[in-house]
PDB file of C-alpha atoms in Angstrom:
ATOM      1  CA  ASP Q  28      -8.871  -4.257 -14.788  1.00  0.00           C
ATOM      2  CA  GLN Q  29      -9.116  -2.440 -11.485  1.00  0.00           C
ATOM      3  CA  GLN Q  30     -10.259  -4.689  -8.671  1.00  0.00           C
ATOM      4  CA  VAL Q  31     -10.275  -1.869  -6.108  1.00  0.00           C
ATOM      5  CA  LYS Q  32     -11.679   1.470  -7.204  1.00  0.00           C
ATOM      6  CA  GLN Q  33     -11.590   4.853  -5.559  1.00  0.00           C
ATOM      7  CA  ASN Q  34     -13.571   6.994  -7.946  1.00  0.00           C
ATOM      8  CA  SER Q  35     -12.980  10.332  -6.241  1.00  0.00           C
ATOM      9  CA  PRO Q  36      -9.417  11.583  -6.818  1.00  0.00           C
ATOM     10  CA  SER Q  37      -9.923  14.363  -4.281  1.00  0.00           C
ATOM     11  CA  LEU Q  38     -12.197  15.562  -1.496  1.00  0.00           C
ATOM     12  CA  SER Q  39     -12.245  18.868   0.362  1.00  0.00           C
ATOM     13  CA  VAL Q  40     -14.010  19.377   3.707  1.00  0.00           C
ATOM     14  CA  GLN Q  41     -14.128  21.953   6.461  1.00  0.00           C
ATOM     15  CA  GLU Q  42     -12.450  21.321   9.798  1.00  0.00           C
ATOM     16  CA  GLY Q  43     -14.892  19.777  12.270  1.00  0.00           C
ATOM     17  CA  ARG Q  44     -17.137  18.296   9.594  1.00  0.00           C
ATOM     18  CA  ILE Q  45     -17.364  14.665   8.499  1.00  0.00           C
ATOM     19  CA  SER Q  46     -15.122  13.287   5.758  1.00  0.00           C
ATOM     20  CA  ILE Q  47     -16.445  10.287   3.827  1.00  0.00           C
ATOM     21  CA  LEU Q  48     -14.091   8.422   1.523  1.00  0.00           C
ATOM     22  CA  ASN Q  49     -15.510   5.703  -0.689  1.00  0.00           C
ATOM     23  CA  CYS Q  50     -14.132   2.516  -2.196  1.00  0.00           C
ATOM     24  CA  ASP Q  51     -15.638  -0.173  -4.423  1.00  0.00           C
ATOM     25  CA  TYR Q  52     -14.281  -3.609  -5.228  1.00  0.00           C
ATOM     26  CA  THR Q  53     -15.062  -6.194  -7.860  1.00  0.00           C
ATOM     27  CA  ASN Q  54     -13.361  -9.374  -6.620  1.00  0.00           C
ATOM     28  CA  SER Q  55     -15.811 -11.447  -4.563  1.00  0.00           C
ATOM     29  CA  MET Q  56     -12.900 -13.374  -3.034  1.00  0.00           C
ATOM     30  CA  PHE Q  57     -11.719 -10.348  -1.058  1.00  0.00           C
ATOM     31  CA  ASP Q  58     -12.450 -10.872   2.613  1.00  0.00           C
ATOM     32  CA  TYR Q  59     -10.315  -8.274   4.374  1.00  0.00           C
ATOM     33  CA  PHE Q  60     -10.144  -4.559   3.739  1.00  0.00           C
ATOM     34  CA  LEU Q  61      -7.782  -1.861   4.915  1.00  0.00           C
ATOM     35  CA  TRP Q  62      -7.313   1.895   4.728  1.00  0.00           C
ATOM     36  CA  TYR Q  63      -3.911   3.528   4.577  1.00  0.00           C
ATOM     37  CA  LYS Q  64      -2.979   7.176   4.964  1.00  0.00           C
ATOM     38  CA  LYS Q  65      -0.049   8.723   3.121  1.00  0.00           C
ATOM     39  CA  TYR Q  66       1.616  12.073   3.693  1.00  0.00           C
ATOM     40  CA  PRO Q  67       3.924  13.554   1.026  1.00  0.00           C
ATOM     41  CA  ALA Q  68       7.455  12.130   1.025  1.00  0.00           C
ATOM     42  CA  GLU Q  69       6.477   9.378   3.479  1.00  0.00           C
ATOM     43  CA  GLY Q  70       5.410   5.772   3.134  1.00  0.00           C
ATOM     44  CA  PRO Q  71       1.762   4.777   3.588  1.00  0.00           C
ATOM     45  CA  THR Q  72       0.751   3.999   7.168  1.00  0.00           C
ATOM     46  CA  PHE Q  73      -1.980   1.626   8.267  1.00  0.00           C
ATOM     47  CA  LEU Q  74      -5.121   3.344   9.534  1.00  0.00           C
ATOM     48  CA  ILE Q  75      -7.941   0.860  10.075  1.00  0.00           C
ATOM     49  CA  SER Q  76      -9.170  -2.469   8.747  1.00  0.00           C
ATOM     50  CA  ILE Q  77     -12.297  -4.595   8.615  1.00  0.00           C
ATOM     51  CA  SER Q  78     -13.004  -8.266   8.103  1.00  0.00           C
ATOM     52  CA  SER Q  79     -15.792  -9.368   5.793  1.00  0.00           C
ATOM     53  CA  ILE Q  80     -17.650 -10.919   8.727  1.00  0.00           C
ATOM     54  CA  LYS Q  81     -18.253  -7.418  10.118  1.00  0.00           C
ATOM     55  CA  ASP Q  82     -20.058  -4.418   8.708  1.00  0.00           C
ATOM     56  CA  LYS Q  83     -18.467  -1.767  10.890  1.00  0.00           C
ATOM     57  CA  ASN Q  84     -15.207  -1.153  12.704  1.00  0.00           C
ATOM     58  CA  GLU Q  85     -14.452   1.908  14.778  1.00  0.00           C
ATOM     59  CA  ASP Q  86     -11.196   3.376  16.064  1.00  0.00           C
ATOM     60  CA  GLY Q  87     -11.471   6.801  17.631  1.00  0.00           C
ATOM     61  CA  ARG Q  88     -12.449   9.329  14.978  1.00  0.00           C
ATOM     62  CA  PHE Q  89     -12.203   6.733  12.216  1.00  0.00           C
ATOM     63  CA  THR Q  90     -14.965   4.297  11.261  1.00  0.00           C
ATOM     64  CA  VAL Q  91     -14.995   1.915   8.324  1.00  0.00           C
ATOM     65  CA  PHE Q  92     -18.284   0.553   6.986  1.00  0.00           C
ATOM     66  CA  LEU Q  93     -18.537  -2.492   4.746  1.00  0.00           C
ATOM     67  CA  ASN Q  94     -21.497  -3.330   2.504  1.00  0.00           C
ATOM     68  CA  LYS Q  95     -20.718  -6.755   1.093  1.00  0.00           C
ATOM     69  CA  SER Q  96     -23.763  -7.000  -1.120  1.00  0.00           C
ATOM     70  CA  ALA Q  97     -22.822  -3.744  -2.826  1.00  0.00           C
ATOM     71  CA  LYS Q  98     -19.084  -4.517  -2.714  1.00  0.00           C
ATOM     72  CA  HIS Q  99     -18.581  -1.102  -1.190  1.00  0.00           C
ATOM     73  CA  LEU Q 100     -16.731   0.267   1.792  1.00  0.00           C
ATOM     74  CA  SER Q 101     -16.360   3.730   3.183  1.00  0.00           C
ATOM     75  CA  LEU Q 102     -14.134   5.501   5.682  1.00  0.00           C
ATOM     76  CA  HIS Q 103     -15.730   8.136   7.907  1.00  0.00           C
ATOM     77  CA  ILE Q 104     -13.590  10.663   9.773  1.00  0.00           C
ATOM     78  CA  VAL Q 105     -15.423  12.623  12.453  1.00  0.00           C
ATOM     79  CA  PRO Q 106     -14.550  15.333  13.241  1.00  0.00           C
ATOM     80  CA  SER Q 107     -12.079  16.089  10.460  1.00  0.00           C
ATOM     81  CA  GLN Q 108      -8.881  17.888  11.410  1.00  0.00           C
ATOM     82  CA  PRO Q 109      -6.302  19.705   9.246  1.00  0.00           C
ATOM     83  CA  GLY Q 110      -3.758  17.013  10.166  1.00  0.00           C
ATOM     84  CA  ASP Q 111      -5.984  14.488   8.392  1.00  0.00           C
ATOM     85  CA  SER Q 112      -5.065  16.087   5.053  1.00  0.00           C
ATOM     86  CA  ALA Q 113      -3.347  13.268   3.149  1.00  0.00           C
ATOM     87  CA  VAL Q 114      -3.877  10.692   0.410  1.00  0.00           C
ATOM     88  CA  TYR Q 115      -6.038   7.776   1.566  1.00  0.00           C
ATOM     89  CA  PHE Q 116      -5.663   4.384  -0.072  1.00  0.00           C
ATOM     90  CA  CYS Q 117      -8.215   1.618   0.128  1.00  0.00           C
ATOM     91  CA  ALA Q 118      -6.792  -1.919  -0.042  1.00  0.00           C
ATOM     92  CA  ALA Q 119      -8.217  -5.431  -0.137  1.00  0.00           C
ATOM     93  CA  THR Q 120      -6.996  -8.999   0.107  1.00  0.00           C
ATOM     94  CA  TRP Q 121      -8.085 -12.629   0.293  1.00  0.00           C
ATOM     95  CA  ARG Q 122      -6.739 -14.315   3.409  1.00  0.00           C
ATOM     96  CA  GLY Q 123      -7.076 -17.820   2.042  1.00  0.00           C
ATOM     97  CA  GLY Q 124      -3.636 -17.626   0.493  1.00  0.00           C
ATOM     98  CA  GLY Q 125      -1.933 -17.782   3.903  1.00  0.00           C
ATOM     99  CA  SER Q 126       1.471 -16.119   3.841  1.00  0.00           C
ATOM    100  CA  ASN Q 127       1.074 -15.756   0.090  1.00  0.00           C
ATOM    101  CA  TYR Q 128      -1.501 -12.987   0.441  1.00  0.00           C
ATOM    102  CA  LYS Q 129      -1.115  -9.658  -1.336  1.00  0.00           C
ATOM    103  CA  LEU Q 130      -2.847  -6.332  -0.915  1.00  0.00           C
ATOM    104  CA  THR Q 131      -4.527  -4.771  -3.950  1.00  0.00           C
ATOM    105  CA  PHE Q 132      -4.709  -0.996  -3.668  1.00  0.00           C
ATOM    106  CA  GLY Q 133      -7.000   1.621  -5.127  1.00  0.00           C
ATOM    107  CA  LYS Q 134      -5.635   4.752  -6.781  1.00  0.00           C
ATOM    108  CA  GLY Q 135      -6.126   6.884  -3.695  1.00  0.00           C
ATOM    109  CA  THR Q 136      -8.171   9.943  -2.692  1.00  0.00           C
ATOM    110  CA  LEU Q 137      -6.512  13.201  -1.699  1.00  0.00           C
ATOM    111  CA  LEU Q 138      -8.329  14.597   1.342  1.00  0.00           C
ATOM    112  CA  THR Q 139      -7.895  18.275   2.150  1.00  0.00           C
ATOM    113  CA  VAL Q 140      -9.283  19.538   5.447  1.00  0.00           C
ATOM    114  CA  ASN Q 141      -9.568  23.313   5.467  1.00  0.00           C
ATOM    115  CA  PRO Q 142      -9.210  25.235   8.759  1.00  0.00           C
TER     116      PRO Q 142
ATOM    117  CA  ASN S  12      12.898  -0.011  16.165  1.00  0.00           C
ATOM    118  CA  ALA S  13      13.568   1.099  12.563  1.00  0.00           C
ATOM    119  CA  GLY S  14      10.819  -0.939  10.826  1.00  0.00           C
ATOM    120  CA  VAL S  15      11.447  -0.948   7.067  1.00  0.00           C
ATOM    121  CA  THR S  16      14.506   0.894   5.785  1.00  0.00           C
ATOM    122  CA  GLN S  17      14.969   1.775   2.119  1.00  0.00           C
ATOM    123  CA  THR S  18      18.120   3.083   0.461  1.00  0.00           C
ATOM    124  CA  PRO S  19      18.738   5.330  -1.348  1.00  0.00           C
ATOM    125  CA  LYS S  20      15.999   7.919  -0.768  1.00  0.00           C
ATOM    126  CA  PHE S  21      16.624   9.681  -4.074  1.00  0.00           C
ATOM    127  CA  GLN S  22      18.346   8.611  -7.279  1.00  0.00           C
ATOM    128  CA  VAL S  23      18.753   9.989 -10.786  1.00  0.00           C
ATOM    129  CA  LEU S  24      19.770   7.537 -13.506  1.00  0.00           C
ATOM    130  CA  LYS S  25      20.502   7.874 -17.173  1.00  0.00           C
ATOM    131  CA  THR S  26      18.581   5.660 -19.579  1.00  0.00           C
ATOM    132  CA  GLY S  27      20.280   2.292 -19.807  1.00  0.00           C
ATOM    133  CA  GLN S  28      22.037   2.472 -16.440  1.00  0.00           C
ATOM    134  CA  SER S  29      21.456  -0.179 -13.820  1.00  0.00           C
ATOM    135  CA  MET S  30      20.910   0.096 -10.098  1.00  0.00           C
ATOM    136  CA  THR S  31      19.691  -1.832  -7.087  1.00  0.00           C
ATOM    137  CA  LEU S  32      17.214  -0.512  -4.544  1.00  0.00           C
ATOM    138  CA  GLN S  33      17.833  -1.910  -1.098  1.00  0.00           C
ATOM    139  CA  CYS S  34      15.244  -2.773   1.535  1.00  0.00           C
ATOM    140  CA  ALA S  35      15.683  -4.220   5.013  1.00  0.00           C
ATOM    141  CA  GLN S  36      13.201  -4.903   7.816  1.00  0.00           C
ATOM    142  CA  ASP S  37      13.882  -5.658  11.466  1.00  0.00           C
ATOM    143  CA  MET S  38      10.448  -6.972  12.483  1.00  0.00           C
ATOM    144  CA  ASN S  39      11.159 -10.632  11.660  1.00  0.00           C
ATOM    145  CA  HIS S  40       8.406 -10.578   9.030  1.00  0.00           C
ATOM    146  CA  ASN S  41       8.225 -13.432   6.556  1.00  0.00           C
ATOM    147  CA  SER S  42       6.736 -11.534   3.600  1.00  0.00           C
ATOM    148  CA  MET S  43       8.202  -8.585   1.713  1.00  0.00           C
ATOM    149  CA  TYR S  44       6.979  -6.563  -1.238  1.00  0.00           C
ATOM    150  CA  TRP S  45       7.995  -3.945  -3.783  1.00  0.00           C
ATOM    151  CA  TYR S  46       5.422  -1.436  -5.033  1.00  0.00           C
ATOM    152  CA  ARG S  47       5.655   1.559  -7.311  1.00  0.00           C
ATOM    153  CA  GLN S  48       3.508   4.649  -6.997  1.00  0.00           C
ATOM    154  CA  ASP S  49       2.749   6.790 -10.028  1.00  0.00           C
ATOM    155  CA  PRO S  50       0.405   9.796 -10.271  1.00  0.00           C
ATOM    156  CA  GLY S  51      -3.170   8.658 -10.852  1.00  0.00           C
ATOM    157  CA  MET S  52      -2.152   4.985 -10.702  1.00  0.00           C
ATOM    158  CA  GLY S  53      -2.056   4.245  -6.997  1.00  0.00           C
ATOM    159  CA  LEU S  54       0.250   1.551  -5.643  1.00  0.00           C
ATOM    160  CA  ARG S  55       1.061  -1.282  -8.020  1.00  0.00           C
ATOM    161  CA  LEU S  56       2.824  -4.481  -6.973  1.00  0.00           C
ATOM    162  CA  ILE S  57       6.075  -5.225  -8.792  1.00  0.00           C
ATOM    163  CA  TYR S  58       7.342  -8.346  -7.006  1.00  0.00           C
ATOM    164  CA  TYR S  59       6.802 -10.001  -3.683  1.00  0.00           C
ATOM    165  CA  SER S  60       8.405 -12.651  -1.520  1.00  0.00           C
ATOM    166  CA  ALA S  61       6.048 -14.671   0.673  1.00  0.00           C
ATOM    167  CA  SER S  62       8.954 -16.164   2.587  1.00  0.00           C
ATOM    168  CA  GLU S  63      12.728 -16.410   2.505  1.00  0.00           C
ATOM    169  CA  GLY S  64      13.818 -18.238  -0.634  1.00  0.00           C
ATOM    170  CA  THR S  65      10.709 -17.481  -2.710  1.00  0.00           C
ATOM    171  CA  THR S  66       9.834 -14.633  -5.035  1.00  0.00           C
ATOM    172  CA  ASP S  67       6.870 -14.064  -7.343  1.00  0.00           C
ATOM    173  CA  LYS S  68       5.808 -11.549  -9.953  1.00  0.00           C
ATOM    174  CA  GLY S  69       3.206  -8.963  -9.188  1.00  0.00           C
ATOM    175  CA  GLU S  70       1.174  -6.734 -11.474  1.00  0.00           C
ATOM    176  CA  VAL S  71       4.026  -4.831 -13.189  1.00  0.00           C
ATOM    177  CA  PRO S  72       7.227  -6.960 -13.096  1.00  0.00           C
ATOM    178  CA  ASN S  73       8.669  -6.175 -16.534  1.00  0.00           C
ATOM    179  CA  GLY S  74      12.064  -4.494 -16.400  1.00  0.00           C
ATOM    180  CA  TYR S  75      12.759  -5.531 -12.813  1.00  0.00           C
ATOM    181  CA  ASN S  76      14.409  -8.364 -10.930  1.00  0.00           C
ATOM    182  CA  VAL S  77      14.434  -9.096  -7.228  1.00  0.00           C
ATOM    183  CA  SER S  78      16.535 -10.972  -4.707  1.00  0.00           C
ATOM    184  CA  ARG S  79      15.427 -12.128  -1.271  1.00  0.00           C
ATOM    185  CA  LEU S  80      18.906 -12.163   0.211  1.00  0.00           C
ATOM    186  CA  ASN S  81      17.792 -13.404   3.633  1.00  0.00           C
ATOM    187  CA  LYS S  82      14.772 -12.962   5.869  1.00  0.00           C
ATOM    188  CA  ARG S  83      15.599  -9.289   6.491  1.00  0.00           C
ATOM    189  CA  GLU S  84      16.546  -8.050   3.029  1.00  0.00           C
ATOM    190  CA  PHE S  85      14.700  -7.804  -0.292  1.00  0.00           C
ATOM    191  CA  SER S  86      16.345  -5.897  -3.146  1.00  0.00           C
ATOM    192  CA  LEU S  87      14.920  -4.616  -6.424  1.00  0.00           C
ATOM    193  CA  ARG S  88      17.174  -4.334  -9.468  1.00  0.00           C
ATOM    194  CA  LEU S  89      16.714  -2.318 -12.631  1.00  0.00           C
ATOM    195  CA  GLU S  90      19.057  -3.841 -15.216  1.00  0.00           C
ATOM    196  CA  SER S  91      18.594  -1.173 -17.924  1.00  0.00           C
ATOM    197  CA  ALA S  92      16.632   1.805 -16.647  1.00  0.00           C
ATOM    198  CA  ALA S  93      13.995   3.424 -18.856  1.00  0.00           C
ATOM    199  CA  PRO S  94      12.162   6.755 -18.425  1.00  0.00           C
ATOM    200  CA  SER S  95       8.943   4.757 -17.835  1.00  0.00           C
ATOM    201  CA  GLN S  96      10.523   3.510 -14.610  1.00  0.00           C
ATOM    202  CA  THR S  97      10.573   7.015 -13.158  1.00  0.00           C
ATOM    203  CA  SER S  98       8.479   6.531 -10.039  1.00  0.00           C
ATOM    204  CA  VAL S  99       8.444   6.358  -6.275  1.00  0.00           C
ATOM    205  CA  TYR S 100       9.271   2.854  -5.070  1.00  0.00           C
ATOM    206  CA  PHE S 101       8.029   1.483  -1.769  1.00  0.00           C
ATOM    207  CA  CYS S 102       9.181  -1.619   0.017  1.00  0.00           C
ATOM    208  CA  ALA S 103       6.877  -3.231   2.569  1.00  0.00           C
ATOM    209  CA  SER S 104       6.850  -6.205   4.896  1.00  0.00           C
ATOM    210  CA  SER S 105       4.123  -8.152   6.646  1.00  0.00           C
ATOM    211  CA  GLU S 106       3.348 -11.109   8.851  1.00  0.00           C
ATOM    212  CA  ALA S 107      -0.113 -12.478   8.207  1.00  0.00           C
ATOM    213  CA  GLY S 108      -1.946 -13.733  11.222  1.00  0.00           C
ATOM    214  CA  ARG S 109      -4.508 -13.130  13.894  1.00  0.00           C
ATOM    215  CA  GLU S 110      -2.370 -10.821  16.037  1.00  0.00           C
ATOM    216  CA  GLU S 111      -0.464  -9.095  13.315  1.00  0.00           C
ATOM    217  CA  GLY S 112      -3.451  -8.571  11.079  1.00  0.00           C
ATOM    218  CA  TYR S 113      -2.927  -8.358   7.368  1.00  0.00           C
ATOM    219  CA  GLY S 114      -1.476  -4.889   7.076  1.00  0.00           C
ATOM    220  CA  TYR S 115       1.864  -3.966   5.656  1.00  0.00           C
ATOM    221  CA  THR S 116       4.584  -1.841   7.179  1.00  0.00           C
ATOM    222  CA  PHE S 117       6.007   0.417   4.481  1.00  0.00           C
ATOM    223  CA  GLY S 118       9.374   2.060   4.104  1.00  0.00           C
ATOM    224  CA  SER S 119       9.625   5.773   3.371  1.00  0.00           C
ATOM    225  CA  GLY S 120      10.247   5.246  -0.341  1.00  0.00           C
ATOM    226  CA  THR S 121      12.894   5.777  -3.019  1.00  0.00           C
ATOM    227  CA  ARG S 122      12.220   8.542  -5.524  1.00  0.00           C
ATOM    228  CA  LEU S 123      13.802   7.456  -8.814  1.00  0.00           C
ATOM    229  CA  THR S 124      14.140   9.638 -11.899  1.00  0.00           C
ATOM    230  CA  VAL S 125      15.368   8.183 -15.192  1.00  0.00           C
ATOM    231  CA  VAL S 126      16.496  10.784 -17.738  1.00  0.00           C
TER     232      VAL S 126
END
């Protein structure tokens, strides 16, 4: 039973255009959401996060939008660059567990940015 | 600052052999985790340790054991390796809180093949 779903295994965009990666979740307890980027043969690295009290968080070219009523979040990358080509994982957690919290990850979306 | 260090980086085992994957972090984090990544399956939690002296099962614990040796080190043991345990294993650490956020720092992974 997947609690965090990334329904698009892959996405291809042209350099300079917008990349939109989507994520849905089913657990209403989740109150904190994160995106990770992973290059081949490396560990995932933290990209951006958002608390459930917000609907948008921006960091440079990266913006995450959260729609709580739809249990949906998206990551926008503008403009996309070839170096953004990687697997992107959506993750979610409930902070009420204190130090006992765990991240639940989606299956990932492979983004390819073509020059 | 090394972050999270995993050893070995690559390993080939025969079915039935045992081995221990090592993980150490130098960020003074309380929580540590072991995940496995398989094609099309994303990152799945095997075991985690919320603090020194405690360990708990994650989503896919069967066939594995863990030891939180001290605050820095968290090892994962395969007692009798099976081909189904062929995967890439990631160790991560975290420190939940307002400043640290709720993200993990991941190691670079151990690629394990069981033949």
